[in-house]
PDB file of N, CA and C in Angstrom:
ATOM      1  N   UNK A  14     102.164   1.089  -3.680  1.00 63.00           N
ATOM      2  CA  UNK A  14     103.526   1.536  -3.841  1.00 63.00           C
ATOM      3  C   UNK A  14     103.956   1.299  -5.286  1.00 63.00           C
ATOM      4  N   UNK A  15     104.421   2.338  -5.938  1.00 77.00           N
ATOM      5  CA  UNK A  15     104.893   2.260  -7.314  1.00 77.00           C
ATOM      6  C   UNK A  15     106.399   2.034  -7.317  1.00 77.00           C
ATOM      7  N   UNK A  16     106.836   1.026  -8.060  1.00 84.00           N
ATOM      8  CA  UNK A  16     108.258   0.691  -8.153  1.00 84.00           C
ATOM      9  C   UNK A  16     108.776   1.143  -9.514  1.00 84.00           C
ATOM     10  N   UNK A  17     109.862   1.882  -9.519  1.00 83.00           N
ATOM     11  CA  UNK A  17     110.510   2.316 -10.754  1.00 83.00           C
ATOM     12  C   UNK A  17     111.442   1.199 -11.217  1.00 83.00           C
ATOM     13  N   UNK A  18     110.980   0.414 -12.197  1.00 85.00           N
ATOM     14  CA  UNK A  18     111.758  -0.745 -12.649  1.00 85.00           C
ATOM     15  C   UNK A  18     113.079  -0.342 -13.293  1.00 85.00           C
ATOM     16  N   UNK A  19     113.179   0.877 -13.777  1.00 84.00           N
ATOM     17  CA  UNK A  19     114.455   1.337 -14.349  1.00 84.00           C
ATOM     18  C   UNK A  19     115.549   1.364 -13.276  1.00 84.00           C
ATOM     19  N   UNK A  20     115.146   1.490 -12.030  1.00 89.00           N
ATOM     20  CA  UNK A  20     116.105   1.498 -10.918  1.00 89.00           C
ATOM     21  C   UNK A  20     116.443   0.087 -10.432  1.00 89.00           C
ATOM     22  N   UNK A  21     115.793  -0.919 -11.039  1.00 93.00           N
ATOM     23  CA  UNK A  21     115.972  -2.314 -10.606  1.00 93.00           C
ATOM     24  C   UNK A  21     116.213  -3.204 -11.825  1.00 93.00           C
ATOM     25  N   UNK A  22     117.416  -3.160 -12.398  1.00 95.00           N
ATOM     26  CA  UNK A  22     117.681  -3.966 -13.590  1.00 95.00           C
ATOM     27  C   UNK A  22     117.683  -5.469 -13.283  1.00 95.00           C
ATOM     28  N   UNK A  23     117.295  -6.229 -14.276  1.00 97.00           N
ATOM     29  CA  UNK A  23     117.333  -7.689 -14.164  1.00 97.00           C
ATOM     30  C   UNK A  23     118.772  -8.140 -14.364  1.00 97.00           C
ATOM     31  N   UNK A  24     119.227  -9.015 -13.501  1.00 97.00           N
ATOM     32  CA  UNK A  24     120.567  -9.597 -13.594  1.00 97.00           C
ATOM     33  C   UNK A  24     120.452 -11.052 -14.037  1.00 97.00           C
ATOM     34  N   UNK A  25     121.339 -11.469 -14.920  1.00 98.00           N
ATOM     35  CA  UNK A  25     121.406 -12.877 -15.303  1.00 98.00           C
ATOM     36  C   UNK A  25     122.382 -13.558 -14.350  1.00 98.00           C
ATOM     37  N   UNK A  26     121.916 -14.604 -13.691  1.00 98.00           N
ATOM     38  CA  UNK A  26     122.739 -15.349 -12.742  1.00 98.00           C
ATOM     39  C   UNK A  26     122.868 -16.778 -13.261  1.00 98.00           C
ATOM     40  N   UNK A  27     123.814 -17.020 -14.191  1.00 97.00           N
ATOM     41  CA  UNK A  27     123.924 -18.353 -14.784  1.00 97.00           C
ATOM     42  C   UNK A  27     124.296 -19.440 -13.790  1.00 97.00           C
ATOM     43  N   UNK A  28     125.019 -19.096 -12.721  1.00 97.00           N
ATOM     44  CA  UNK A  28     125.383 -20.106 -11.720  1.00 97.00           C
ATOM     45  C   UNK A  28     124.138 -20.690 -11.045  1.00 97.00           C
ATOM     46  N   UNK A  29     123.122 -19.862 -10.863  1.00 98.00           N
ATOM     47  CA  UNK A  29     121.875 -20.321 -10.227  1.00 98.00           C
ATOM     48  C   UNK A  29     120.793 -20.614 -11.264  1.00 98.00           C
ATOM     49  N   UNK A  30     121.141 -20.475 -12.541  1.00 98.00           N
ATOM     50  CA  UNK A  30     120.230 -20.716 -13.670  1.00 98.00           C
ATOM     51  C   UNK A  30     118.934 -19.918 -13.513  1.00 98.00           C
ATOM     52  N   UNK A  31     119.107 -18.598 -13.427  1.00 98.00           N
ATOM     53  CA  UNK A  31     117.928 -17.755 -13.299  1.00 98.00           C
ATOM     54  C   UNK A  31     118.251 -16.303 -13.650  1.00 98.00           C
ATOM     55  N   UNK A  32     117.200 -15.590 -13.963  1.00 98.00           N
ATOM     56  CA  UNK A  32     117.242 -14.139 -14.080  1.00 98.00           C
ATOM     57  C   UNK A  32     116.639 -13.629 -12.781  1.00 98.00           C
ATOM     58  N   UNK A  33     117.183 -12.546 -12.249  1.00 98.00           N
ATOM     59  CA  UNK A  33     116.702 -12.080 -10.957  1.00 98.00           C
ATOM     60  C   UNK A  33     116.713 -10.559 -10.892  1.00 98.00           C
ATOM     61  N   UNK A  34     115.821 -10.054 -10.074  1.00 97.00           N
ATOM     62  CA  UNK A  34     115.767  -8.617  -9.829  1.00 97.00           C
ATOM     63  C   UNK A  34     115.492  -8.431  -8.337  1.00 97.00           C
ATOM     64  N   UNK A  35     116.285  -7.562  -7.727  1.00 95.00           N
ATOM     65  CA  UNK A  35     116.156  -7.305  -6.288  1.00 95.00           C
ATOM     66  C   UNK A  35     115.414  -5.992  -6.079  1.00 95.00           C
ATOM     67  N   UNK A  36     114.387  -6.068  -5.236  1.00 92.00           N
ATOM     68  CA  UNK A  36     113.592  -4.899  -4.872  1.00 92.00           C
ATOM     69  C   UNK A  36     113.329  -4.977  -3.383  1.00 92.00           C
ATOM     70  N   UNK A  37     113.694  -3.938  -2.655  1.00 85.00           N
ATOM     71  CA  UNK A  37     113.434  -3.880  -1.212  1.00 85.00           C
ATOM     72  C   UNK A  37     113.927  -5.133  -0.473  1.00 85.00           C
ATOM     73  N   UNK A  38     115.142  -5.536  -0.742  1.00 91.00           N
ATOM     74  CA  UNK A  38     115.747  -6.709  -0.081  1.00 91.00           C
ATOM     75  C   UNK A  38     115.055  -8.025  -0.430  1.00 91.00           C
ATOM     76  N   UNK A  39     114.154  -8.009  -1.404  1.00 95.00           N
ATOM     77  CA  UNK A  39     113.491  -9.225  -1.864  1.00 95.00           C
ATOM     78  C   UNK A  39     113.964  -9.501  -3.287  1.00 95.00           C
ATOM     79  N   UNK A  40     113.977 -10.787  -3.669  1.00 97.00           N
ATOM     80  CA  UNK A  40     114.441 -11.156  -5.001  1.00 97.00           C
ATOM     81  C   UNK A  40     113.335 -11.880  -5.758  1.00 97.00           C
ATOM     82  N   UNK A  41     113.004 -11.361  -6.925  1.00 97.00           N
ATOM     83  CA  UNK A  41     112.082 -12.016  -7.850  1.00 97.00           C
ATOM     84  C   UNK A  41     112.934 -12.773  -8.865  1.00 97.00           C
ATOM     85  N   UNK A  42     112.458 -13.943  -9.284  1.00 98.00           N
ATOM     86  CA  UNK A  42     113.280 -14.778 -10.161  1.00 98.00           C
ATOM     87  C   UNK A  42     112.480 -15.378 -11.316  1.00 98.00           C
ATOM     88  N   UNK A  43     113.179 -15.632 -12.401  1.00 98.00           N
ATOM     89  CA  UNK A  43     112.692 -16.436 -13.514  1.00 98.00           C
ATOM     90  C   UNK A  43     113.742 -17.523 -13.718  1.00 98.00           C
ATOM     91  N   UNK A  44     113.393 -18.742 -13.352  1.00 98.00           N
ATOM     92  CA  UNK A  44     114.332 -19.858 -13.414  1.00 98.00           C
ATOM     93  C   UNK A  44     114.255 -20.554 -14.773  1.00 98.00           C
ATOM     94  N   UNK A  45     115.354 -21.168 -15.157  1.00 98.00           N
ATOM     95  CA  UNK A  45     115.406 -21.820 -16.468  1.00 98.00           C
ATOM     96  C   UNK A  45     116.340 -23.015 -16.468  1.00 98.00           C
ATOM     97  N   UNK A  46     116.217 -23.780 -17.538  1.00 98.00           N
ATOM     98  CA  UNK A  46     117.180 -24.810 -17.923  1.00 98.00           C
ATOM     99  C   UNK A  46     117.628 -24.404 -19.321  1.00 98.00           C
ATOM    100  N   UNK A  47     118.925 -24.437 -19.571  1.00 97.00           N
ATOM    101  CA  UNK A  47     119.419 -24.046 -20.888  1.00 97.00           C
ATOM    102  C   UNK A  47     120.155 -25.205 -21.536  1.00 97.00           C
ATOM    103  N   UNK A  48     119.864 -25.396 -22.813  1.00 96.00           N
ATOM    104  CA  UNK A  48     120.626 -26.344 -23.616  1.00 96.00           C
ATOM    105  C   UNK A  48     121.367 -25.520 -24.669  1.00 96.00           C
ATOM    106  N   UNK A  49     122.032 -26.175 -25.569  1.00 95.00           N
ATOM    107  CA  UNK A  49     122.771 -25.437 -26.593  1.00 95.00           C
ATOM    108  C   UNK A  49     121.843 -24.674 -27.539  1.00 95.00           C
ATOM    109  N   UNK A  50     120.576 -25.092 -27.614  1.00 97.00           N
ATOM    110  CA  UNK A  50     119.654 -24.460 -28.552  1.00 97.00           C
ATOM    111  C   UNK A  50     118.391 -23.900 -27.913  1.00 97.00           C
ATOM    112  N   UNK A  51     118.134 -24.236 -26.639  1.00 98.00           N
ATOM    113  CA  UNK A  51     116.862 -23.861 -26.011  1.00 98.00           C
ATOM    114  C   UNK A  51     117.048 -23.188 -24.666  1.00 98.00           C
ATOM    115  N   UNK A  52     116.132 -22.256 -24.404  1.00 98.00           N
ATOM    116  CA  UNK A  52     115.977 -21.686 -23.075  1.00 98.00           C
ATOM    117  C   UNK A  52     114.616 -22.179 -22.590  1.00 98.00           C
ATOM    118  N   UNK A  53     114.643 -23.070 -21.620  1.00 98.00           N
ATOM    119  CA  UNK A  53     113.420 -23.666 -21.090  1.00 98.00           C
ATOM    120  C   UNK A  53     113.081 -22.920 -19.798  1.00 98.00           C
ATOM    121  N   UNK A  54     112.017 -22.132 -19.844  1.00 98.00           N
ATOM    122  CA  UNK A  54     111.616 -21.310 -18.700  1.00 98.00           C
ATOM    123  C   UNK A  54     110.723 -22.144 -17.788  1.00 98.00           C
ATOM    124  N   UNK A  55     111.200 -22.406 -16.581  1.00 98.00           N
ATOM    125  CA  UNK A  55     110.539 -23.373 -15.706  1.00 98.00           C
ATOM    126  C   UNK A  55     109.716 -22.773 -14.573  1.00 98.00           C
ATOM    127  N   UNK A  56     110.078 -21.587 -14.091  1.00 98.00           N
ATOM    128  CA  UNK A  56     109.384 -21.059 -12.908  1.00 98.00           C
ATOM    129  C   UNK A  56     109.655 -19.563 -12.779  1.00 98.00           C
ATOM    130  N   UNK A  57     108.601 -18.821 -12.479  1.00 98.00           N
ATOM    131  CA  UNK A  57     108.732 -17.386 -12.216  1.00 98.00           C
ATOM    132  C   UNK A  57     108.096 -17.109 -10.864  1.00 98.00           C
ATOM    133  N   UNK A  58     108.794 -16.351 -10.032  1.00 97.00           N
ATOM    134  CA  UNK A  58     108.254 -16.048  -8.710  1.00 97.00           C
ATOM    135  C   UNK A  58     108.562 -14.606  -8.333  1.00 97.00           C
ATOM    136  N   UNK A  59     107.509 -13.888  -7.952  1.00 96.00           N
ATOM    137  CA  UNK A  59     107.628 -12.527  -7.451  1.00 96.00           C
ATOM    138  C   UNK A  59     107.172 -12.556  -5.995  1.00 96.00           C
ATOM    139  N   UNK A  60     108.006 -12.110  -5.064  1.00 95.00           N
ATOM    140  CA  UNK A  60     107.643 -12.154  -3.644  1.00 95.00           C
ATOM    141  C   UNK A  60     106.357 -11.376  -3.335  1.00 95.00           C
ATOM    142  N   UNK A  61     105.648 -11.858  -2.341  1.00 92.00           N
ATOM    143  CA  UNK A  61     104.433 -11.172  -1.892  1.00 92.00           C
ATOM    144  C   UNK A  61     104.751  -9.734  -1.534  1.00 92.00           C
ATOM    145  N   UNK A  62     103.827  -8.881  -1.825  1.00 88.00           N
ATOM    146  CA  UNK A  62     104.020  -7.469  -1.562  1.00 88.00           C
ATOM    147  C   UNK A  62     104.612  -6.728  -2.743  1.00 88.00           C
ATOM    148  N   UNK A  63     105.194  -7.474  -3.678  1.00 90.00           N
ATOM    149  CA  UNK A  63     105.763  -6.845  -4.872  1.00 90.00           C
ATOM    150  C   UNK A  63     104.924  -7.120  -6.116  1.00 90.00           C
ATOM    151  N   UNK A  64     103.929  -8.024  -6.001  1.00 90.00           N
ATOM    152  CA  UNK A  64     103.098  -8.355  -7.153  1.00 90.00           C
ATOM    153  C   UNK A  64     102.377  -7.112  -7.651  1.00 90.00           C
ATOM    154  N   UNK A  65     102.052  -7.122  -8.941  1.00 91.00           N
ATOM    155  CA  UNK A  65     101.281  -6.032  -9.515  1.00 91.00           C
ATOM    156  C   UNK A  65     102.089  -4.812  -9.899  1.00 91.00           C
ATOM    157  N   UNK A  66     103.400  -4.917  -9.857  1.00 91.00           N
ATOM    158  CA  UNK A  66     104.272  -3.796 -10.203  1.00 91.00           C
ATOM    159  C   UNK A  66     105.006  -3.995 -11.523  1.00 91.00           C
ATOM    160  N   UNK A  67     104.667  -5.050 -12.270  1.00 93.00           N
ATOM    161  CA  UNK A  67     105.322  -5.300 -13.548  1.00 93.00           C
ATOM    162  C   UNK A  67     106.640  -6.038 -13.452  1.00 93.00           C
ATOM    163  N   UNK A  68     106.946  -6.560 -12.269  1.00 95.00           N
ATOM    164  CA  UNK A  68     108.232  -7.242 -12.088  1.00 95.00           C
ATOM    165  C   UNK A  68     108.291  -8.539 -12.890  1.00 95.00           C
ATOM    166  N   UNK A  69     107.199  -9.283 -12.935  1.00 96.00           N
ATOM    167  CA  UNK A  69     107.171 -10.510 -13.735  1.00 96.00           C
ATOM    168  C   UNK A  69     107.407 -10.215 -15.211  1.00 96.00           C
ATOM    169  N   UNK A  70     106.772  -9.161 -15.704  1.00 96.00           N
ATOM    170  CA  UNK A  70     106.985  -8.757 -17.102  1.00 96.00           C
ATOM    171  C   UNK A  70     108.421  -8.304 -17.331  1.00 96.00           C
ATOM    172  N   UNK A  71     108.974  -7.622 -16.362  1.00 96.00           N
ATOM    173  CA  UNK A  71     110.370  -7.166 -16.421  1.00 96.00           C
ATOM    174  C   UNK A  71     111.304  -8.376 -16.569  1.00 96.00           C
ATOM    175  N   UNK A  72     111.038  -9.417 -15.793  1.00 98.00           N
ATOM    176  CA  UNK A  72     111.823 -10.654 -15.883  1.00 98.00           C
ATOM    177  C   UNK A  72     111.605 -11.340 -17.228  1.00 98.00           C
ATOM    178  N   UNK A  73     110.352 -11.375 -17.691  1.00 98.00           N
ATOM    179  CA  UNK A  73     110.036 -12.029 -18.958  1.00 98.00           C
ATOM    180  C   UNK A  73     110.779 -11.366 -20.114  1.00 98.00           C
ATOM    181  N   UNK A  74     110.744 -10.054 -20.168  1.00 97.00           N
ATOM    182  CA  UNK A  74     111.424  -9.341 -21.255  1.00 97.00           C
ATOM    183  C   UNK A  74     112.920  -9.626 -21.215  1.00 97.00           C
ATOM    184  N   UNK A  75     113.510  -9.632 -20.032  1.00 98.00           N
ATOM    185  CA  UNK A  75     114.945  -9.902 -19.924  1.00 98.00           C
ATOM    186  C   UNK A  75     115.277 -11.313 -20.406  1.00 98.00           C
ATOM    187  N   UNK A  76     114.498 -12.296 -19.982  1.00 98.00           N
ATOM    188  CA  UNK A  76     114.757 -13.686 -20.382  1.00 98.00           C
ATOM    189  C   UNK A  76     114.555 -13.878 -21.883  1.00 98.00           C
ATOM    190  N   UNK A  77     113.486 -13.328 -22.407  1.00 98.00           N
ATOM    191  CA  UNK A  77     113.203 -13.493 -23.833  1.00 98.00           C
ATOM    192  C   UNK A  77     114.208 -12.742 -24.694  1.00 98.00           C
ATOM    193  N   UNK A  78     114.620 -11.583 -24.256  1.00 98.00           N
ATOM    194  CA  UNK A  78     115.648 -10.829 -24.979  1.00 98.00           C
ATOM    195  C   UNK A  78     116.963 -11.595 -24.975  1.00 98.00           C
ATOM    196  N   UNK A  79     117.292 -12.187 -23.837  1.00 98.00           N
ATOM    197  CA  UNK A  79     118.514 -13.003 -23.760  1.00 98.00           C
ATOM    198  C   UNK A  79     118.443 -14.147 -24.778  1.00 98.00           C
ATOM    199  N   UNK A  80     117.304 -14.839 -24.819  1.00 98.00           N
ATOM    200  CA  UNK A  80     117.148 -15.953 -25.764  1.00 98.00           C
ATOM    201  C   UNK A  80     117.310 -15.464 -27.203  1.00 98.00           C
ATOM    202  N   UNK A  81     116.627 -14.385 -27.527  1.00 98.00           N
ATOM    203  CA  UNK A  81     116.702 -13.849 -28.887  1.00 98.00           C
ATOM    204  C   UNK A  81     118.125 -13.435 -29.240  1.00 98.00           C
ATOM    205  N   UNK A  82     118.785 -12.729 -28.350  1.00 98.00           N
ATOM    206  CA  UNK A  82     120.149 -12.250 -28.602  1.00 98.00           C
ATOM    207  C   UNK A  82     121.164 -13.375 -28.726  1.00 98.00           C
ATOM    208  N   UNK A  83     120.825 -14.542 -28.157  1.00 97.00           N
ATOM    209  CA  UNK A  83     121.747 -15.682 -28.184  1.00 97.00           C
ATOM    210  C   UNK A  83     121.271 -16.799 -29.102  1.00 97.00           C
ATOM    211  N   UNK A  84     120.343 -16.479 -29.993  1.00 97.00           N
ATOM    212  CA  UNK A  84     119.826 -17.431 -30.991  1.00 97.00           C
ATOM    213  C   UNK A  84     119.307 -18.716 -30.360  1.00 97.00           C
ATOM    214  N   UNK A  85     118.606 -18.576 -29.237  1.00 98.00           N
ATOM    215  CA  UNK A  85     117.986 -19.714 -28.572  1.00 98.00           C
ATOM    216  C   UNK A  85     116.488 -19.685 -28.844  1.00 98.00           C
ATOM    217  N   UNK A  86     115.882 -20.863 -28.941  1.00 98.00           N
ATOM    218  CA  UNK A  86     114.429 -20.923 -28.987  1.00 98.00           C
ATOM    219  C   UNK A  86     113.925 -21.099 -27.557  1.00 98.00           C
ATOM    220  N   UNK A  87     112.690 -20.704 -27.334  1.00 98.00           N
ATOM    221  CA  UNK A  87     112.128 -20.689 -25.978  1.00 98.00           C
ATOM    222  C   UNK A  87     111.068 -21.768 -25.833  1.00 98.00           C
ATOM    223  N   UNK A  88     111.131 -22.458 -24.702  1.00 98.00           N
ATOM    224  CA  UNK A  88     110.117 -23.424 -24.323  1.00 98.00           C
ATOM    225  C   UNK A  88     109.580 -22.980 -22.956  1.00 98.00           C
ATOM    226  N   UNK A  89     108.407 -22.320 -22.924  1.00 97.00           N
ATOM    227  CA  UNK A  89     107.879 -21.814 -21.662  1.00 97.00           C
ATOM    228  C   UNK A  89     107.059 -22.875 -20.917  1.00 97.00           C
ATOM    229  N   UNK A  90     107.684 -23.571 -19.990  1.00 97.00           N
ATOM    230  CA  UNK A  90     106.959 -24.531 -19.156  1.00 97.00           C
ATOM    231  C   UNK A  90     106.237 -23.813 -18.017  1.00 97.00           C
ATOM    232  N   UNK A  91     106.729 -22.647 -17.668  1.00 96.00           N
ATOM    233  CA  UNK A  91     106.143 -21.833 -16.621  1.00 96.00           C
ATOM    234  C   UNK A  91     104.854 -21.188 -17.148  1.00 96.00           C
ATOM    235  N   UNK A  92     103.732 -21.357 -16.451  1.00 95.00           N
ATOM    236  CA  UNK A  92     102.472 -20.754 -16.912  1.00 95.00           C
ATOM    237  C   UNK A  92     102.540 -19.238 -17.064  1.00 95.00           C
ATOM    238  N   UNK A  93     103.268 -18.579 -16.178  1.00 96.00           N
ATOM    239  CA  UNK A  93     103.366 -17.120 -16.303  1.00 96.00           C
ATOM    240  C   UNK A  93     104.052 -16.744 -17.615  1.00 96.00           C
ATOM    241  N   UNK A  94     105.180 -17.391 -17.911  1.00 97.00           N
ATOM    242  CA  UNK A  94     105.922 -17.064 -19.131  1.00 97.00           C
ATOM    243  C   UNK A  94     105.110 -17.410 -20.382  1.00 97.00           C
ATOM    244  N   UNK A  95     104.411 -18.536 -20.367  1.00 97.00           N
ATOM    245  CA  UNK A  95     103.568 -18.904 -21.510  1.00 97.00           C
ATOM    246  C   UNK A  95     102.479 -17.844 -21.707  1.00 97.00           C
ATOM    247  N   UNK A  96     101.875 -17.396 -20.618  1.00 96.00           N
ATOM    248  CA  UNK A  96     100.844 -16.360 -20.702  1.00 96.00           C
ATOM    249  C   UNK A  96     101.404 -15.040 -21.196  1.00 96.00           C
ATOM    250  N   UNK A  97     102.602 -14.707 -20.746  1.00 97.00           N
ATOM    251  CA  UNK A  97     103.232 -13.462 -21.190  1.00 97.00           C
ATOM    252  C   UNK A  97     103.426 -13.489 -22.705  1.00 97.00           C
ATOM    253  N   UNK A  98     103.943 -14.594 -23.214  1.00 97.00           N
ATOM    254  CA  UNK A  98     104.176 -14.711 -24.657  1.00 97.00           C
ATOM    255  C   UNK A  98     102.844 -14.674 -25.414  1.00 97.00           C
ATOM    256  N   UNK A  99     101.817 -15.309 -24.868  1.00 96.00           N
ATOM    257  CA  UNK A  99     100.501 -15.280 -25.515  1.00 96.00           C
ATOM    258  C   UNK A  99      99.968 -13.849 -25.606  1.00 96.00           C
ATOM    259  N   UNK A 100     100.213 -13.041 -24.573  1.00 96.00           N
ATOM    260  CA  UNK A 100      99.736 -11.657 -24.557  1.00 96.00           C
ATOM    261  C   UNK A 100     100.637 -10.709 -25.355  1.00 96.00           C
ATOM    262  N   UNK A 101     101.839 -11.161 -25.673  1.00 97.00           N
ATOM    263  CA  UNK A 101     102.807 -10.343 -26.424  1.00 97.00           C
ATOM    264  C   UNK A 101     103.303 -11.163 -27.614  1.00 97.00           C
ATOM    265  N   UNK A 102     102.477 -11.253 -28.659  1.00 94.00           N
ATOM    266  CA  UNK A 102     102.778 -12.171 -29.769  1.00 94.00           C
ATOM    267  C   UNK A 102     104.065 -11.871 -30.526  1.00 94.00           C
ATOM    268  N   UNK A 103     104.663 -10.695 -30.292  1.00 96.00           N
ATOM    269  CA  UNK A 103     105.940 -10.416 -30.950  1.00 96.00           C
ATOM    270  C   UNK A 103     107.026 -11.410 -30.529  1.00 96.00           C
ATOM    271  N   UNK A 104     106.824 -12.109 -29.412  1.00 97.00           N
ATOM    272  CA  UNK A 104     107.804 -13.098 -28.936  1.00 97.00           C
ATOM    273  C   UNK A 104     107.548 -14.503 -29.481  1.00 97.00           C
ATOM    274  N   UNK A 105     106.429 -14.721 -30.129  1.00 96.00           N
ATOM    275  CA  UNK A 105     106.103 -16.073 -30.610  1.00 96.00           C
ATOM    276  C   UNK A 105     107.107 -16.586 -31.637  1.00 96.00           C
ATOM    277  N   UNK A 106     107.789 -15.679 -32.314  1.00 96.00           N
ATOM    278  CA  UNK A 106     108.756 -16.086 -33.345  1.00 96.00           C
ATOM    279  C   UNK A 106     109.930 -16.869 -32.763  1.00 96.00           C
ATOM    280  N   UNK A 107     110.197 -16.719 -31.462  1.00 97.00           N
ATOM    281  CA  UNK A 107     111.326 -17.448 -30.878  1.00 97.00           C
ATOM    282  C   UNK A 107     110.896 -18.684 -30.087  1.00 97.00           C
ATOM    283  N   UNK A 108     109.612 -19.052 -30.185  1.00 97.00           N
ATOM    284  CA  UNK A 108     109.176 -20.294 -29.538  1.00 97.00           C
ATOM    285  C   UNK A 108     109.794 -21.501 -30.219  1.00 97.00           C
ATOM    286  N   UNK A 109     110.075 -22.523 -29.433  1.00 96.00           N
ATOM    287  CA  UNK A 109     110.609 -23.772 -29.985  1.00 96.00           C
ATOM    288  C   UNK A 109     109.571 -24.373 -30.949  1.00 96.00           C
ATOM    289  N   UNK A 110     110.026 -25.042 -32.002  1.00 94.00           N
ATOM    290  CA  UNK A 110     109.096 -25.679 -32.931  1.00 94.00           C
ATOM    291  C   UNK A 110     108.116 -26.592 -32.189  1.00 94.00           C
ATOM    292  N   UNK A 111     106.852 -26.497 -32.552  1.00 93.00           N
ATOM    293  CA  UNK A 111     105.823 -27.333 -31.951  1.00 93.00           C
ATOM    294  C   UNK A 111     105.219 -26.764 -30.672  1.00 93.00           C
ATOM    295  N   UNK A 112     105.748 -25.648 -30.172  1.00 94.00           N
ATOM    296  CA  UNK A 112     105.229 -25.033 -28.949  1.00 94.00           C
ATOM    297  C   UNK A 112     104.215 -23.962 -29.326  1.00 94.00           C
ATOM    298  N   UNK A 113     103.041 -24.062 -28.744  1.00 91.00           N
ATOM    299  CA  UNK A 113     101.997 -23.070 -28.961  1.00 91.00           C
ATOM    300  C   UNK A 113     101.563 -22.540 -27.609  1.00 91.00           C
ATOM    301  N   UNK A 114     101.258 -21.267 -27.552  1.00 91.00           N
ATOM    302  CA  UNK A 114     100.752 -20.654 -26.319  1.00 91.00           C
ATOM    303  C   UNK A 114      99.466 -19.914 -26.640  1.00 91.00           C
ATOM    304  N   UNK A 115      98.577 -19.879 -25.676  1.00 83.00           N
ATOM    305  CA  UNK A 115      97.338 -19.115 -25.838  1.00 83.00           C
ATOM    306  C   UNK A 115      96.897 -18.642 -24.452  1.00 83.00           C
ATOM    307  N   UNK A 116      96.110 -17.586 -24.456  1.00 71.00           N
ATOM    308  CA  UNK A 116      95.637 -17.045 -23.177  1.00 71.00           C
ATOM    309  C   UNK A 116      94.544 -17.915 -22.608  1.00 71.00           C
TER     310      UNK A 116
END
């Protein structure tokens, strides 16, 4: 099943400290902790049956764009987010000082 991600925008839910996207009554999330200077990405979860459709990447781009637009540095504690940044080096410029990622 192919999912049109343009029909499923990522929503920022600051009350729950996460970015989320709803698809077929299921919610995929990228959870975080935010400080005045950092966006610490702690956990990414895509419900079973939705994996492999680019939803994790959709969440990653939304979270990283939010950090960049708000002058925050990123600390990816979540393995998925660290891997995403490693595979997309254009995001390495917003990593927190001393943070390195590799595939």
